Amino acid sequence: MTTGDSAELRATALAMLEATSTLTLATTSASGLPWAATVFFAADRALNLYFVSDHRTRHARDTAAHPHAAAAINPDCDNWHAVKGIQAEGPVSIVSGLERGKALALYLRKFPQIDALYAAPADEHEATIAKRLQSANFYKLAPVRMRVIDNSRGFGWRAEIEFGV
């Protein structure tokens, strides 16, 4: 495994993040029980991972109790040589103010169907979804460690990105 902070490695990670819609978020409850939840996400150029969630979900309650989480991001594949993805860990926080606006812009750029839902919901069901999304929290997982995995470069190939913590 290599460790570094090259521009090429960061560009590879960002491309993987942009090409994938969901991440699996691993959290721990106040009583120490693990949980995993799949959420839609968007990433910024600094490789922060933003997702939206209702504060009542188990993973939101978990991050309120233990604000450190891990994430796995990978597209589906059907053979060992195609395995690639991202593993990340870091603190999770609710974003507000200007950062929430930035997160929302990233999210709507990645998911234009959500932007359309806000602009013109087709029915009452879509209007309810849009209203819930507008009032939901945006969260940020700020990686302290990120591992890029790409078996197309060799079986078990991985490299870590260092974040100045």
GROMACS .gro file of C-alpha atoms in nm:
model
  165
    1MET     CA    1   0.000   0.000   0.000
    2THR     CA    2   0.120   0.346  -0.078
    3THR     CA    3   0.052   0.655   0.126
    4GLY     CA    4   0.068   1.003  -0.009
    5ASP     CA    5  -0.110   1.312  -0.111
    6SER     CA    6  -0.041   1.337  -0.481
    7ALA     CA    7  -0.264   1.541  -0.706
    8GLU     CA    8  -0.315   1.231  -0.923
    9LEU     CA    9  -0.440   1.024  -0.629
   10ARG     CA   10  -0.678   1.299  -0.519
   11ALA     CA   11  -0.806   1.334  -0.877
   12THR     CA   12  -0.865   0.958  -0.891
   13ALA     CA   13  -1.057   0.971  -0.563
   14LEU     CA   14  -1.266   1.268  -0.676
   15ALA     CA   15  -1.352   1.094  -1.004
   16MET     CA   16  -1.465   0.785  -0.814
   17LEU     CA   17  -1.674   0.998  -0.578
   18GLU     CA   18  -1.836   1.185  -0.865
   19ALA     CA   19  -1.917   0.860  -1.048
   20THR     CA   20  -2.091   0.698  -0.750
   21SER     CA   21  -2.424   0.809  -0.602
   22THR     CA   22  -2.438   0.630  -0.268
   23LEU     CA   23  -2.215   0.561   0.025
   24THR     CA   24  -2.257   0.319   0.311
   25LEU     CA   25  -2.214   0.506   0.637
   26ALA     CA   26  -2.098   0.307   0.940
   27THR     CA   27  -2.184   0.457   1.277
   28THR     CA   28  -2.187   0.355   1.642
   29SER     CA   29  -2.478   0.410   1.881
   30ALA     CA   30  -2.450   0.561   2.228
   31SER     CA   31  -2.456   0.204   2.365
   32GLY     CA   32  -2.175   0.094   2.130
   33LEU     CA   33  -2.383  -0.095   1.873
   34PRO     CA   34  -2.269  -0.065   1.509
   35TRP     CA   35  -2.501   0.041   1.228
   36ALA     CA   36  -2.468   0.085   0.852
   37ALA     CA   37  -2.692   0.302   0.635
   38THR     CA   38  -2.682   0.381   0.267
   39VAL     CA   39  -2.722   0.750   0.178
   40PHE     CA   40  -2.693   0.959  -0.137
   41PHE     CA   41  -2.394   1.193  -0.121
   42ALA     CA   42  -2.196   1.461  -0.299
   43ALA     CA   43  -1.828   1.547  -0.252
   44ASP     CA   44  -1.638   1.871  -0.281
   45ARG     CA   45  -1.287   1.915  -0.423
   46ALA     CA   46  -1.140   1.879  -0.073
   47LEU     CA   47  -1.300   1.529  -0.064
   48ASN     CA   48  -1.550   1.615   0.209
   49LEU     CA   49  -1.859   1.394   0.182
   50TYR     CA   50  -2.200   1.562   0.219
   51PHE     CA   51  -2.527   1.379   0.273
   52VAL     CA   52  -2.876   1.476   0.378
   53SER     CA   53  -3.072   1.297   0.646
   54ASP     CA   54  -3.356   1.342   0.888
   55HIS     CA   55  -3.230   1.396   1.244
   56ARG     CA   56  -3.453   1.109   1.362
   57THR     CA   57  -3.274   0.839   1.161
   58ARG     CA   58  -3.058   0.595   1.350
   59HIS     CA   59  -2.738   0.707   1.177
   60ALA     CA   60  -2.813   1.073   1.258
   61ARG     CA   61  -2.875   0.986   1.623
   62ASP     CA   62  -2.556   0.777   1.624
   63THR     CA   63  -2.343   1.061   1.487
   64ALA     CA   64  -2.491   1.295   1.747
   65ALA     CA   65  -2.372   1.051   2.017
   66HIS     CA   66  -2.042   0.953   1.848
   67PRO     CA   67  -1.948   1.200   1.576
   68HIS     CA   68  -1.685   0.976   1.413
   69ALA     CA   69  -1.794   0.748   1.129
   70ALA     CA   70  -1.662   0.544   0.839
   71ALA     CA   71  -1.785   0.521   0.482
   72ALA     CA   72  -1.750   0.274   0.198
   73ILE     CA   73  -1.816   0.395  -0.156
   74ASN     CA   74  -1.801   0.154  -0.445
   75PRO     CA   75  -1.985   0.077  -0.766
   76ASP     CA   76  -2.127  -0.270  -0.818
   77CYS     CA   77  -1.907  -0.506  -1.014
   78ASP     CA   78  -1.906  -0.871  -1.110
   79ASN     CA   79  -1.539  -0.971  -1.096
   80TRP     CA   80  -1.234  -0.925  -0.873
   81HIS     CA   81  -1.044  -0.716  -1.128
   82ALA     CA   82  -1.320  -0.456  -1.142
   83VAL     CA   83  -1.325  -0.388  -0.766
   84LYS     CA   84  -1.262  -0.021  -0.694
   85GLY     CA   85  -1.383   0.227  -0.444
   86ILE     CA   86  -1.315   0.449  -0.147
   87GLN     CA   87  -1.296   0.384   0.226
   88ALA     CA   88  -1.299   0.689   0.449
   89GLU     CA   89  -1.323   0.779   0.814
   90GLY     CA   90  -1.359   1.103   0.999
   91PRO     CA   91  -1.578   1.328   1.208
   92VAL     CA   92  -1.938   1.388   1.104
   93SER     CA   93  -2.104   1.723   1.169
   94ILE     CA   94  -2.421   1.905   1.073
   95VAL     CA   95  -2.350   2.189   0.833
   96SER     CA   96  -2.532   2.520   0.846
   97GLY     CA   97  -2.521   2.868   0.703
   98LEU     CA   98  -2.300   2.922   0.400
   99GLU     CA   99  -2.162   2.568   0.420
  100ARG     CA  100  -2.516   2.428   0.400
  101GLY     CA  101  -2.574   2.637   0.088
  102LYS     CA  102  -2.253   2.499  -0.062
  103ALA     CA  103  -2.353   2.143   0.028
  104LEU     CA  104  -2.698   2.192  -0.123
  105ALA     CA  105  -2.548   2.331  -0.446
  106LEU     CA  106  -2.313   2.030  -0.473
  107TYR     CA  107  -2.600   1.792  -0.403
  108LEU     CA  108  -2.835   1.950  -0.658
  109ARG     CA  109  -2.562   1.954  -0.923
  110LYS     CA  110  -2.503   1.582  -0.869
  111PHE     CA  111  -2.874   1.498  -0.846
  112PRO     CA  112  -3.060   1.725  -1.092
  113GLN     CA  113  -3.378   1.523  -1.040
  114ILE     CA  114  -3.391   1.661  -0.684
  115ASP     CA  115  -3.354   2.015  -0.817
  116ALA     CA  116  -3.648   1.945  -1.052
  117LEU     CA  117  -3.845   1.805  -0.759
  118TYR     CA  118  -3.795   2.131  -0.568
  119ALA     CA  119  -3.889   2.344  -0.868
  120ALA     CA  120  -4.203   2.160  -0.976
  121PRO     CA  121  -4.319   1.857  -0.780
  122ALA     CA  122  -4.537   1.637  -1.003
  123ASP     CA  123  -4.780   1.539  -0.728
  124GLU     CA  124  -4.849   1.557  -0.354
  125HIS     CA  125  -4.607   1.271  -0.284
  126GLU     CA  126  -4.319   1.456  -0.453
  127ALA     CA  127  -4.417   1.779  -0.275
  128THR     CA  128  -4.393   1.595   0.059
  129ILE     CA  129  -4.050   1.459  -0.032
  130ALA     CA  130  -3.929   1.805  -0.138
  131LYS     CA  131  -4.056   1.959   0.185
  132ARG     CA  132  -3.884   1.691   0.398
  133LEU     CA  133  -3.558   1.733   0.209
  134GLN     CA  134  -3.565   2.109   0.256
  135SER     CA  135  -3.601   2.072   0.632
  136ALA     CA  136  -3.355   1.782   0.672
  137ASN     CA  137  -3.003   1.831   0.799
  138PHE     CA  138  -2.700   1.830   0.574
  139TYR     CA  139  -2.409   1.637   0.724
  140LYS     CA  140  -2.042   1.642   0.637
  141LEU     CA  141  -1.797   1.358   0.685
  142ALA     CA  142  -1.458   1.531   0.681
  143PRO     CA  143  -1.207   1.253   0.609
  144VAL     CA  144  -0.902   1.217   0.827
  145ARG     CA  145  -0.809   0.906   0.630
  146MET     CA  146  -0.917   0.798   0.283
  147ARG     CA  147  -0.817   0.480   0.107
  148VAL     CA  148  -0.850   0.443  -0.269
  149ILE     CA  149  -0.892   0.084  -0.389
  150ASP     CA  150  -0.848  -0.013  -0.755
  151ASN     CA  151  -0.792  -0.377  -0.850
  152SER     CA  152  -0.754  -0.277  -1.217
  153ARG     CA  153  -0.406  -0.152  -1.111
  154GLY     CA  154  -0.328  -0.491  -0.956
  155PHE     CA  155  -0.508  -0.725  -0.721
  156GLY     CA  156  -0.536  -0.560  -0.379
  157TRP     CA  157  -0.400  -0.223  -0.500
  158ARG     CA  158  -0.473   0.055  -0.255
  159ALA     CA  159  -0.333   0.393  -0.163
  160GLU     CA  160  -0.409   0.626   0.125
  161ILE     CA  161  -0.458   0.998   0.109
  162GLU     CA  162  -0.319   1.191   0.402
  163PHE     CA  163  -0.525   1.476   0.542
  164GLY     CA  164  -0.360   1.734   0.761
  165VAL     CA  165  -0.520   1.662   1.097
   0.00000   0.00000   0.00000
